[in-house]
Each structure stands twice: as structure tokens, then as C-alpha cells.
Coordinates of N, CA and C in Angstrom, one line a residue:
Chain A
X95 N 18.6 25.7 -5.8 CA 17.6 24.9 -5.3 C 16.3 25.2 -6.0
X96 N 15.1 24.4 -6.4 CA 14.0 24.4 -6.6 C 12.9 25.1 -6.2
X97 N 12.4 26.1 -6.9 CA 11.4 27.1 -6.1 C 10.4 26.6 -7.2
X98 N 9.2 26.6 -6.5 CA 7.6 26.2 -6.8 C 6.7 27.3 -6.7
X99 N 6.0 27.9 -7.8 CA 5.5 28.7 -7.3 C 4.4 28.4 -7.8
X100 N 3.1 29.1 -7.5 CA 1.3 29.1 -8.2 C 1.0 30.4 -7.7
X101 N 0.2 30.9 -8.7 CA -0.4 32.1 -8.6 C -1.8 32.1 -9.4
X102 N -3.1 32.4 -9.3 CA -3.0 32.6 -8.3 C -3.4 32.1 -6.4
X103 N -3.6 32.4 -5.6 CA -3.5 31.2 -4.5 C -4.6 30.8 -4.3
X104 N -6.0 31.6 -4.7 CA -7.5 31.3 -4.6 C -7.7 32.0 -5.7
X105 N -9.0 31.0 -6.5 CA -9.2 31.4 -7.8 C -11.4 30.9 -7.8
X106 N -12.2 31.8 -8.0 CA -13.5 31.4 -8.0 C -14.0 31.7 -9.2
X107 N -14.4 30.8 -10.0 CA -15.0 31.0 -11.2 C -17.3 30.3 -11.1
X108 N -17.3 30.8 -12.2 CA -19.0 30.2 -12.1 C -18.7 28.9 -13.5
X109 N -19.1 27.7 -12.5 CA -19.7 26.8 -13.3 C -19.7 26.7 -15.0
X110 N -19.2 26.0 -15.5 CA -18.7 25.7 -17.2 C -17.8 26.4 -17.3
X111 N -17.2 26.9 -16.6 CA -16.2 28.0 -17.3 C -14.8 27.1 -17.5
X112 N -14.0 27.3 -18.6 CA -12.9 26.7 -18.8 C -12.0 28.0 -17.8
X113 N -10.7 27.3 -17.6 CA -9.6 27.7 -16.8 C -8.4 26.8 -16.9
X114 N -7.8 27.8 -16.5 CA -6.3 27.5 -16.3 C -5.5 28.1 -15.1
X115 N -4.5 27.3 -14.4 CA -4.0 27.2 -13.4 C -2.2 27.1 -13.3
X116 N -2.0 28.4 -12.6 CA 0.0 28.1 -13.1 C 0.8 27.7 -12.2
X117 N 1.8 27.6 -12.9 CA 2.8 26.5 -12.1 C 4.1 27.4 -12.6
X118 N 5.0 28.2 -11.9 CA 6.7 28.5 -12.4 C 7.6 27.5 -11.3
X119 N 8.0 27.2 -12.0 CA 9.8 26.5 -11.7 C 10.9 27.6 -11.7
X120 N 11.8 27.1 -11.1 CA 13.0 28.1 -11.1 C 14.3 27.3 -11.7
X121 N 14.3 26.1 -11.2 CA 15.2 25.1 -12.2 C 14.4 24.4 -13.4
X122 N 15.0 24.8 -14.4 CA 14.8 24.4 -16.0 C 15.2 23.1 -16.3
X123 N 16.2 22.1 -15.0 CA 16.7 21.1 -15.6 C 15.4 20.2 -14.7
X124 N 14.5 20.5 -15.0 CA 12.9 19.5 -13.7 C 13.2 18.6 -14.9
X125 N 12.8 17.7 -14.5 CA 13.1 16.3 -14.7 C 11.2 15.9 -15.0
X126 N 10.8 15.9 -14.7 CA 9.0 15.6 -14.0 C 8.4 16.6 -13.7
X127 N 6.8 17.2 -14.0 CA 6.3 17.2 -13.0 C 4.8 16.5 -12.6
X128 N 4.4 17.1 -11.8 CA 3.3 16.4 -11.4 C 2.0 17.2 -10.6
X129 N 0.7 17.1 -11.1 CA -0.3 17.7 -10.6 C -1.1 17.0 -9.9
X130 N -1.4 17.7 -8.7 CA -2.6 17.0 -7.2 C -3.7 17.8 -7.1
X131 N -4.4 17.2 -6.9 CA -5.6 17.8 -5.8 C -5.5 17.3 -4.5
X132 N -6.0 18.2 -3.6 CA -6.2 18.2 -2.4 C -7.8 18.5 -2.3
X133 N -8.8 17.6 -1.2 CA -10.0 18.1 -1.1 C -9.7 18.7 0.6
X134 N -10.0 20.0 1.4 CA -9.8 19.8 3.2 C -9.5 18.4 3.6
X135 N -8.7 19.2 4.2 CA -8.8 17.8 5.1 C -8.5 16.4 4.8
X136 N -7.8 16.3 3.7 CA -7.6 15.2 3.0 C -6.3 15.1 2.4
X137 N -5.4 13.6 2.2 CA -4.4 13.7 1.2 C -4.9 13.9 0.0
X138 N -3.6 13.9 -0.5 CA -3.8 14.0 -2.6 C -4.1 13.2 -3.1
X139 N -4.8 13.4 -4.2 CA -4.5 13.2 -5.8 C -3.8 13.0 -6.5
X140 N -3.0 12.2 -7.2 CA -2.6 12.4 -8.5 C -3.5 13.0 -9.7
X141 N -2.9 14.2 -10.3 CA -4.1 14.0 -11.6 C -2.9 13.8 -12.8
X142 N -2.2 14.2 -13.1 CA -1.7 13.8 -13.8 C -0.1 14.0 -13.7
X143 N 0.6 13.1 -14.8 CA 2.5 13.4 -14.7 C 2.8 13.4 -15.6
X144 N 3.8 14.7 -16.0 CA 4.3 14.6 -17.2 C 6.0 14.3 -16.9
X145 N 6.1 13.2 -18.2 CA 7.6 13.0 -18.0 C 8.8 14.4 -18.8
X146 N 9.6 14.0 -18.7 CA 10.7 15.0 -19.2 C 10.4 15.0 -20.6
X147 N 10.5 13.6 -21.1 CA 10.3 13.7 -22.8 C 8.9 14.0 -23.4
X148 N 8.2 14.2 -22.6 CA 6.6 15.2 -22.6 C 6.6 16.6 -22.7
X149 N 5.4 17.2 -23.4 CA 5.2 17.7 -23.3 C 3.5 18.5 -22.8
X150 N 2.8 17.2 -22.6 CA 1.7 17.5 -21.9 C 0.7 16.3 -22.2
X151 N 0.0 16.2 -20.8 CA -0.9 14.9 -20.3 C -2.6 15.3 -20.9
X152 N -3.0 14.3 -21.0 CA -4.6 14.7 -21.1 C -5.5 13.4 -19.9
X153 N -6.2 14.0 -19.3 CA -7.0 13.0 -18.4 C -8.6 13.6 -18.4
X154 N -9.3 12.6 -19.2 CA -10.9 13.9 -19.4 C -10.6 15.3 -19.8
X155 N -10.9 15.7 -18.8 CA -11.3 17.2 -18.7 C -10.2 17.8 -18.3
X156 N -9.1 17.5 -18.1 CA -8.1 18.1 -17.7 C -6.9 17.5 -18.8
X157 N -5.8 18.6 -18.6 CA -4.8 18.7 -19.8 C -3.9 19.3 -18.7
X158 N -2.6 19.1 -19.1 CA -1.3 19.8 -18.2 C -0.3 19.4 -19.6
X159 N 0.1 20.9 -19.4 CA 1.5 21.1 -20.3 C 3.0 21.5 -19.6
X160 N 3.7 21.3 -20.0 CA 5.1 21.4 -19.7 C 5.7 22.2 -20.3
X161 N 6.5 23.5 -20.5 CA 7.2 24.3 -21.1 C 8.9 24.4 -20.0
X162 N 9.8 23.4 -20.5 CA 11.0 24.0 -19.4 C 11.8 25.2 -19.9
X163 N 11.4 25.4 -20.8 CA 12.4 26.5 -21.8 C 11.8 27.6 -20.7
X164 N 10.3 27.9 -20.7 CA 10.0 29.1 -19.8 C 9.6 29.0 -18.4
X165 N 10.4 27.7 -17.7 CA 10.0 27.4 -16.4 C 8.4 27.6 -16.4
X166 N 7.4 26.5 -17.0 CA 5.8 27.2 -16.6 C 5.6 25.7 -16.9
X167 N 4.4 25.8 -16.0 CA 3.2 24.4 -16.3 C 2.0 24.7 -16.0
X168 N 1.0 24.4 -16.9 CA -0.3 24.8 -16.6 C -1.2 23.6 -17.1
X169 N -2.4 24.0 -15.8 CA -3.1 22.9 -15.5 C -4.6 23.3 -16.7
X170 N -5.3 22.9 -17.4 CA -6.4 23.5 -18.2 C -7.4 22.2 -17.5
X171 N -8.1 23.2 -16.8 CA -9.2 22.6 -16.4 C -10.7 22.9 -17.5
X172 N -11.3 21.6 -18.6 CA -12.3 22.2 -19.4 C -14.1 22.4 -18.8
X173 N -14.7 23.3 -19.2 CA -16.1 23.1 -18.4 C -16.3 22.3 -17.1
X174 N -15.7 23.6 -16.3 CA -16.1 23.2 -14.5 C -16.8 23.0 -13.8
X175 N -16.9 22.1 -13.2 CA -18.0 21.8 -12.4 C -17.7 22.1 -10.8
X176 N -18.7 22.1 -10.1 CA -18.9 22.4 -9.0 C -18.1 21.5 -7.8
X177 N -17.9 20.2 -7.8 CA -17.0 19.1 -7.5 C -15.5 19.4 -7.9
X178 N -15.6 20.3 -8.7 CA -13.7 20.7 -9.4 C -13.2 21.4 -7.7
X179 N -14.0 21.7 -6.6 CA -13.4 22.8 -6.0 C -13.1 22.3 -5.2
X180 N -11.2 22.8 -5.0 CA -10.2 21.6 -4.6 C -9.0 22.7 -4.2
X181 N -7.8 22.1 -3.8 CA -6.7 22.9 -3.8 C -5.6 22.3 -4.8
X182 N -5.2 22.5 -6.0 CA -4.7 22.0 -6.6 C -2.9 22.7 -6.6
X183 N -2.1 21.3 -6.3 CA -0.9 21.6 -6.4 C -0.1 21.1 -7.5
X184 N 0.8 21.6 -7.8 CA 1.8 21.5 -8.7 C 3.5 20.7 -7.9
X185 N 4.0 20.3 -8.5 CA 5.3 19.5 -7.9 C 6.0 19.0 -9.1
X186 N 7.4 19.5 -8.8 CA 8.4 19.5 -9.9 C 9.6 18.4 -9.6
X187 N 10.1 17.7 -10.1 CA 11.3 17.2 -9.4 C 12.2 17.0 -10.8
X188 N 14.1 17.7 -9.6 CA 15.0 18.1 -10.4 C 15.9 17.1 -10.1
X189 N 16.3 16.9 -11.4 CA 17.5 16.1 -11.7 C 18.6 16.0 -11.1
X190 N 18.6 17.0 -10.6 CA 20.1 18.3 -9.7 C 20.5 17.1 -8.4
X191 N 20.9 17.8 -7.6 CA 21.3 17.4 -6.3 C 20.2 16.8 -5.8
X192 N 19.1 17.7 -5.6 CA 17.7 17.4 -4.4 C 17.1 16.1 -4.6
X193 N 17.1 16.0 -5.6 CA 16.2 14.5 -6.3 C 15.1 14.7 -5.5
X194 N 14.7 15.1 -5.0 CA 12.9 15.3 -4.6 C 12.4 16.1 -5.1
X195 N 10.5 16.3 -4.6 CA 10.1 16.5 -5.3 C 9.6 18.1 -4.7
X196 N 9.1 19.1 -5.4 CA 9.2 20.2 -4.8 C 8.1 20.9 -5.0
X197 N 7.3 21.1 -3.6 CA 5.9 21.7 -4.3 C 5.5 23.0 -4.1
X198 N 4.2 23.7 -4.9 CA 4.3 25.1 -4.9 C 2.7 24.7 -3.7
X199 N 2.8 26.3 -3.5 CA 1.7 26.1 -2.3 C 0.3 26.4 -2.7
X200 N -0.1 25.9 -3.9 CA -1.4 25.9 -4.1 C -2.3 26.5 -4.4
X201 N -3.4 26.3 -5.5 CA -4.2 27.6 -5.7 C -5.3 27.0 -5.4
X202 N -6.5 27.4 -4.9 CA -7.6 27.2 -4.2 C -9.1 27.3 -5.1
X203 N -9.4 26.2 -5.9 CA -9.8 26.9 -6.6 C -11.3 26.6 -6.2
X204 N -12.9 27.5 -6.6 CA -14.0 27.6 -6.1 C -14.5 27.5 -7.3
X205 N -15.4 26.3 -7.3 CA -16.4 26.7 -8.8 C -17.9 27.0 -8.6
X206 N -18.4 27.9 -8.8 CA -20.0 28.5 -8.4 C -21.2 27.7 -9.0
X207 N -22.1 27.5 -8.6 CA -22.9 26.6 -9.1 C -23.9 27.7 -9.7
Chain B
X172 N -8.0 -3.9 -1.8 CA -8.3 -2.5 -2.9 C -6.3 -2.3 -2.4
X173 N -5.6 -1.6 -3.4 CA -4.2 -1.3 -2.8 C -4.3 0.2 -2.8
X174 N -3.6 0.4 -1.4 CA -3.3 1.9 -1.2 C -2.3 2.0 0.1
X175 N -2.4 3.2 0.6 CA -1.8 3.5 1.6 C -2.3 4.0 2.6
X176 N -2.6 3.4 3.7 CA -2.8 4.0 5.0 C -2.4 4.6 5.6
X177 N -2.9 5.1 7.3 CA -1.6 6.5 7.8 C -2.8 6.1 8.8
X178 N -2.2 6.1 9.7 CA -3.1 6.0 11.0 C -2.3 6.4 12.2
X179 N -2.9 7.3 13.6 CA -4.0 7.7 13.2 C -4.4 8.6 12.4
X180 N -5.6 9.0 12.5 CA -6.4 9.9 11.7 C -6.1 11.6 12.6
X181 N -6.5 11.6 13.8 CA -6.3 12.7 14.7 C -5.2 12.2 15.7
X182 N -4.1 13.6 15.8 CA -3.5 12.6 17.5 C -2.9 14.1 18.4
X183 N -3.5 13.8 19.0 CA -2.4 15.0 20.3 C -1.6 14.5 21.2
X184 N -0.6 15.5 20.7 CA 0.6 15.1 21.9 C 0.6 16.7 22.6
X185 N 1.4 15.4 23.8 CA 1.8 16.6 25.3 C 2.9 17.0 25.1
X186 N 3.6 17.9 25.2 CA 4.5 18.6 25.7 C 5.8 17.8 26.2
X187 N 6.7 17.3 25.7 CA 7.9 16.4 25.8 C 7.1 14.9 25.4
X188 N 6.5 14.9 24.6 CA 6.4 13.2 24.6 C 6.4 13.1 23.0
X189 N 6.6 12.0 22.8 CA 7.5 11.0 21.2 C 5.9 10.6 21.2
X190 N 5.7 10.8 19.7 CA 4.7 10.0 19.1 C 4.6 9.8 17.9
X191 N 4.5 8.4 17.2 CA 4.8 7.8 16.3 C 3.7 7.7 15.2
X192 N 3.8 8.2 14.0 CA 2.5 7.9 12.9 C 2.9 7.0 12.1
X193 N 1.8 5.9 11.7 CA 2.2 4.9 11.1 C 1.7 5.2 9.6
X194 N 2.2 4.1 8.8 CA 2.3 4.5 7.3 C 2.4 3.2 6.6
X195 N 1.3 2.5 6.0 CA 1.4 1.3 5.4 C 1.1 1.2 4.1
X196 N 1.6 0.5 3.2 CA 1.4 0.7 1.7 C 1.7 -1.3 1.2
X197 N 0.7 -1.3 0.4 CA 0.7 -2.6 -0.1 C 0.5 -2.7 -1.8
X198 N 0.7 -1.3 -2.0 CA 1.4 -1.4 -3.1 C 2.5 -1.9 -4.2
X199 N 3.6 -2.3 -3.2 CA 4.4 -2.8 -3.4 C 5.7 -2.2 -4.1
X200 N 5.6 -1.0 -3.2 CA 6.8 0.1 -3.7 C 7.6 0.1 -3.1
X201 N 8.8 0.4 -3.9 CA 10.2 0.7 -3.4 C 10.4 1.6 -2.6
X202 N 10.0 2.9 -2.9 CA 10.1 4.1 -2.3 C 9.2 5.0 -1.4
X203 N 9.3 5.2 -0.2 CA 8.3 5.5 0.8 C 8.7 6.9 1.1
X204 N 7.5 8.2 1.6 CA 8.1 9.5 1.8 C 7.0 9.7 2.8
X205 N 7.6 11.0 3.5 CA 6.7 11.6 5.3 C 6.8 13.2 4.5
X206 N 5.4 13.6 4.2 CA 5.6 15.2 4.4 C 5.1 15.5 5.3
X207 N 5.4 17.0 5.7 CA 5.0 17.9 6.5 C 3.9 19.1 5.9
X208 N 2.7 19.2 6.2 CA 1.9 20.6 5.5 C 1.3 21.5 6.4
X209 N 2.4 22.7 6.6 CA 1.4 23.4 7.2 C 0.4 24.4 6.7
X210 N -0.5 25.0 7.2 CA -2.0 26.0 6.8 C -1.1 27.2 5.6
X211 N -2.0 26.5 4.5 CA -1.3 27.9 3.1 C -0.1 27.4 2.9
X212 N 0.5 26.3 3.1 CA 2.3 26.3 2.1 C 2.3 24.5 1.3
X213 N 2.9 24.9 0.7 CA 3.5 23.6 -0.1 C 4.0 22.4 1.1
X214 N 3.8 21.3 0.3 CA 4.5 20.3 1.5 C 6.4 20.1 1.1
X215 N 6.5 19.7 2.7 CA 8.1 19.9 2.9 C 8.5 18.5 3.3
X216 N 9.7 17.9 2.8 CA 9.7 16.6 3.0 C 10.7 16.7 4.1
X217 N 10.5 15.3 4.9 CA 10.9 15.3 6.4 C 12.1 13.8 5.7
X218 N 11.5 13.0 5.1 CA 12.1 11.9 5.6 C 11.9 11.3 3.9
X219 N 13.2 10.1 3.6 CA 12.2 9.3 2.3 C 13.7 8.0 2.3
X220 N 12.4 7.3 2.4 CA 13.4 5.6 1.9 C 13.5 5.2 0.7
X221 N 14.4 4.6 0.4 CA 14.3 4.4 -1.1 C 14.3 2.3 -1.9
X222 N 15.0 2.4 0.2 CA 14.9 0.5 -0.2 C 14.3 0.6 1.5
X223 N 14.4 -0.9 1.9 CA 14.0 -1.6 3.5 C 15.7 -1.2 3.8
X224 N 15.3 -0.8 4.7 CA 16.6 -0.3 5.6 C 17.9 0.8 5.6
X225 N 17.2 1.2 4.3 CA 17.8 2.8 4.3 C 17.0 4.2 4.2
X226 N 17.2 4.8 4.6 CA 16.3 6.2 4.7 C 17.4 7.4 4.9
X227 N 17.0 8.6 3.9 CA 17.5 9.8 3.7 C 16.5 10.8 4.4
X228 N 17.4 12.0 5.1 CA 17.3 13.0 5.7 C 16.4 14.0 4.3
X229 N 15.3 14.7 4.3 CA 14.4 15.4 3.7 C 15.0 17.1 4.2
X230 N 14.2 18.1 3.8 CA 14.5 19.5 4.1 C 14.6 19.7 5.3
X231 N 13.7 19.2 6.6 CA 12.9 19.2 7.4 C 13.1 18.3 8.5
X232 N 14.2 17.6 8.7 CA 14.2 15.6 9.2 C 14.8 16.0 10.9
X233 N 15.1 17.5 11.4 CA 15.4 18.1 12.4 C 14.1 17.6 13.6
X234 N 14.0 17.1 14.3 CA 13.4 16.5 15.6 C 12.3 15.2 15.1
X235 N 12.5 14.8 14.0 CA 12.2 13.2 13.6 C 13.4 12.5 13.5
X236 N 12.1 11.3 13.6 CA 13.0 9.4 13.0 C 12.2 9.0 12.5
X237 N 12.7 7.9 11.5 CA 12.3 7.1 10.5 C 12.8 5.7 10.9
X238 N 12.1 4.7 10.4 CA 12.7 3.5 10.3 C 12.0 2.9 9.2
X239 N 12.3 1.5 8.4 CA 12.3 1.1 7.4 C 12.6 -0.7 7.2
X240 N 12.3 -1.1 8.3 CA 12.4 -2.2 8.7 C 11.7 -3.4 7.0
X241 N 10.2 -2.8 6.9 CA 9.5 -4.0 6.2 C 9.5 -2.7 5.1
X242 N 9.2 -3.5 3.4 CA 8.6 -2.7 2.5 C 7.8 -1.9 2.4
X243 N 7.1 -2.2 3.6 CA 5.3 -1.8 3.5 C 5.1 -0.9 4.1
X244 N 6.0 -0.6 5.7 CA 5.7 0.2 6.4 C 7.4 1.1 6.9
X245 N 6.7 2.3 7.0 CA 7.5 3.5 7.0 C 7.0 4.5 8.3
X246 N 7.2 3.7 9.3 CA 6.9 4.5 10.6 C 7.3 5.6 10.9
X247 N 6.7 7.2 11.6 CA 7.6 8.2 11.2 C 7.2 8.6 13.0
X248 N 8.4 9.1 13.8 CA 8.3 9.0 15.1 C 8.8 10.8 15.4
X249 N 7.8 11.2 15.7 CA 7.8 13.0 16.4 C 8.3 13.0 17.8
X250 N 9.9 13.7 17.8 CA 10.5 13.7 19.4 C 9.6 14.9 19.9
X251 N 10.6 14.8 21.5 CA 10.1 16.3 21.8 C 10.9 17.2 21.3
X252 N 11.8 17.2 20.8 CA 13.0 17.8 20.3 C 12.2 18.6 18.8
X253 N 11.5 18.4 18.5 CA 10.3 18.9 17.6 C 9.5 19.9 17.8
X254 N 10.0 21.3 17.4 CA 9.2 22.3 18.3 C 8.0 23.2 18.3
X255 N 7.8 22.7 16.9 CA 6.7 23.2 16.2 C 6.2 22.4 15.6
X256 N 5.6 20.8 16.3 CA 4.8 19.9 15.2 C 3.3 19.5 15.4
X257 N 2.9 20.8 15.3 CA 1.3 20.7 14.8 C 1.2 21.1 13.2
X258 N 0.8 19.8 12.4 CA 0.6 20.3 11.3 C 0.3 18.8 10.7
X259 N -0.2 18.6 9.5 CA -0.7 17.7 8.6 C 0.4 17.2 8.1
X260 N 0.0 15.5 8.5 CA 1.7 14.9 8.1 C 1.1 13.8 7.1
X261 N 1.9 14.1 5.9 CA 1.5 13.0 4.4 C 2.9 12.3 4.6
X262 N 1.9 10.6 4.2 CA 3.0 9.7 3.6 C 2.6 9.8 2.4
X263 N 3.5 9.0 1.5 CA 3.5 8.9 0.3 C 4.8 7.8 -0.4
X264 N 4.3 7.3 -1.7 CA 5.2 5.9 -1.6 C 5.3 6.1 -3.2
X265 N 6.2 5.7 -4.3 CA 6.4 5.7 -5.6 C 7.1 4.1 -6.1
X266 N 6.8 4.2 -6.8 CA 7.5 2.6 -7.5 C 8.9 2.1 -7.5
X267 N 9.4 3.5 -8.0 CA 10.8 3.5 -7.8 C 11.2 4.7 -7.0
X268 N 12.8 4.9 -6.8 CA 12.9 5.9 -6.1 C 13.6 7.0 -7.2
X269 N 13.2 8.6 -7.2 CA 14.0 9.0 -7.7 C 15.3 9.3 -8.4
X270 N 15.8 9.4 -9.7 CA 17.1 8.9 -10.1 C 17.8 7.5 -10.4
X271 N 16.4 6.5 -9.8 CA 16.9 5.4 -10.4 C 16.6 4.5 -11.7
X272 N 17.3 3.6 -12.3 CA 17.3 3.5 -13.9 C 15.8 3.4 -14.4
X273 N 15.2 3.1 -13.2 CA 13.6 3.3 -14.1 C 13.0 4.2 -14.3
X274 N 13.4 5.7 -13.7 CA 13.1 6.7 -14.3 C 12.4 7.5 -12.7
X275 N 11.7 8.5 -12.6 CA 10.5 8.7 -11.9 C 9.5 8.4 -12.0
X276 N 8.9 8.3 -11.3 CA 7.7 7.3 -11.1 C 6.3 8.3 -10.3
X277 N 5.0 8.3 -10.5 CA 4.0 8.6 -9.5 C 4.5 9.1 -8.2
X278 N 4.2 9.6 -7.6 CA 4.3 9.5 -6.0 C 2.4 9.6 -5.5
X279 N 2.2 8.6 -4.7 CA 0.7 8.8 -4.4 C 0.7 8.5 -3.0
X280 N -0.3 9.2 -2.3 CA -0.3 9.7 -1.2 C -1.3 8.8 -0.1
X281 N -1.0 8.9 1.1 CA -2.0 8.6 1.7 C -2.9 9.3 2.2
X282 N -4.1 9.5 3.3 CA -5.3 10.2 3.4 C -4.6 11.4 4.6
X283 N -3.4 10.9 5.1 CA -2.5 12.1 6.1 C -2.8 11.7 8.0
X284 N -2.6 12.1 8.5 CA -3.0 12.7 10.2 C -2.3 13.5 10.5
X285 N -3.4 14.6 11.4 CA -3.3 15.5 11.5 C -3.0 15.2 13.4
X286 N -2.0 16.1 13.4 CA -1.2 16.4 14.9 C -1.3 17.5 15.6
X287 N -1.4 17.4 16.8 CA -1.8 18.2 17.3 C -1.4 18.3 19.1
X288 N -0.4 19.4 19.1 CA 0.4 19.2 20.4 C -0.4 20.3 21.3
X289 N -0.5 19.4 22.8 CA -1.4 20.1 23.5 C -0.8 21.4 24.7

């Protein structure tokens, strides 16, 4: 079965800083995945989806790559802003039996003004 | 504007009573889903339709129902048989459904309600 994982689960940086955000898989045959934001209290986001025959999204300021060879996905958030601070999830979905989608529980991230 | 609704917004239930969250999308998607989120974890799927009048059992589908009547709406109903359902419940709806010839698709979400057993 599909394990989702993020590390790490609260992350606070100061303002412009570039960053990056991870994602491990445990099944290599993911099919998709896909990256959210959550603001409290609120549903998601889509920010971006990469398909299987991908290997990574660009939306502004944000980039997400796909590696299934090393089960990893990372999220590259460029010059952050204060408004970036969100809970951002990761979700994978496998080809396999489950056909849903499978999410990791989030990294929390703080940007300092 | 197209999206997905989820109403209500806050709800408490008593102690043996059935309460029903609604979930409307005018998107015009095939495929409709109910998660579960509780405080610090990934969401856990309860429930997901793929056409009007079919619906599959999620990780989680143990003291829920679903029904699937219209395209649009994907009512998701909390028994008492439910024994721990205080927590943030997402719909969410995709174009197609998983594994089918058009591939995967987005899943996007609605704004959620939050439950709350008294």
C-alpha cells in the first residue's frame, strides 16, 4: 500500500528565502502526483500536478519535480513571501490496487516578515 | 463562478444521532470524494463515486453512507455507529475518475465542515 510521507512537518523561514519542501512515496509505480495548500481552517488548493509522463510543473513561483526512481517530490517554493504560510500537502496516486489518492500529513510552513 | 460547496460550515451532533453533510459541485464532474482530516495527519478517504449511482467504500467508510443520486451532489451521512467523528470532513470532485481512459485528472476540493460531536 502507499505511504506518504513529508518532512519536515513545520518549517519557518524569513521572507525571500527560496525553499524546498519533501514528499517520499513508498510505491514507485505513483501514477500522479499532486501538490495543495491548506490555509487553517480551510479546504485545499491545487497548486500543481504532475502527470506520470512528467517530470516537473512550473506555476510562478513555484516548481514541483517528480523523481519515481527515488520515490521523492519536491515542492521549490522561489523568494517567499509572507502570504506563502500555509500547510502544504503532497498526494500521490497509484496505479496498483488502491487507485486513490494518498496523502502525506503536511509540512507547516511560516514565512517571517 | 464554478466550484464546490459543502455545507454546513460548523455542525454538532449528539450522541446517537445521524447527520448528513452536503456536497455540491457544478463543475460537471464525474467523480466525487468525502475525506476525513483529523489535527496533524494526512486526509483519509471515507467514500468516492465515480458515476450517479455508484459509490465505492474508501479506507475509512466504517459508520458512513453515501449516496449519489444526481451528478452534482454527493451527500455524505455520519451514523451513530461512528465513534470518533469529530474532525474536518473534505469533499472533493475530479473530471474523471481514477484509472479511467482519460487518465487522472485534478481533484479539487471544497471549503470542508467541520463536525463536532457533543
Amino acid at each position: 500500500k502507499q505511504e506518504v510521507t513529508q518532512i519536515p512537518a513545520a518549517l519557518s523561514v524569513p521572507e525571500g528565502e527560496n525553499l524546498v519542501l519533501n514528499c517520499s512515496f513508498t510505491d514507485s509505480a505513483i501514477y500522479n502526483l499532486q501538490w495543495f495548500r491548506q490555509d487553517p481552517g480551510k479546504g485545499l488548493t491545487s497548486l500543481l500536478l504532475i502527470q506520470s509522463s512528467q517530470r516537473e510543473q512550473t506555476s510562478g513561483r513555484l516548481n514541483a519535480s517528480l523523481d519515481k526512481s527515488s520515490g521523492r517530490s519536491t515542492l521549490y517554493i522561489a523568494a517567499s513571501q509572507p502570504g506563502d504560510s500555509a500547510t502544504y500537502l503532497c498526494a500521490g496516486f497509484s496505479s496498483g490496487s488502491a487507485r486513490q489518492l494518498t496523502f502525506g500529513s503536511g509540512t507547516q510552513l511560516t514565512v517571517l516578515p | 463562478d464554478g466550484g464546490i460547496t459543502q455545507s454546513p460550515k460548523y455542525l454538532f451532533r449528539k450522541e446517537g444521532q445521524n447527520v448528513t453533510l452536503s456536497c455540491e459541485q457544478n463543475l460537471n464532474h464525474d467523480a466525487m470524494y468525502w475525506y476525513r482530516q483529523d489535527p496533524g495527519q494526512g486526509l483519509r478517504l471515507i467514500y468516492y463515486s465515480q458515476i450517479v449511482n455508484d459509490f465505492q467504500k474508501g479506507d475509512i467508510a466504517e459508520g458512513y453512507s453515501v449516496s449519489r443520486e444526481k451528478k452534482e451532489s454527493f451527500p455524505l451521512t455520519v451514523t451513530s455507529a461512528q465513534k470518533n467523528p469529530t474532525a474536518f470532513y473534505l469533499c472533493a470532485s475530479s473530471i474523471s475518475p481514477p484509472g479511467s481512459l482519460r487518465g487522472y485528472n485534478e481533484q479539487f476540493f471544497g471549503p470542508g465542515t467541520r463536525l463536532t460531536v457533543l
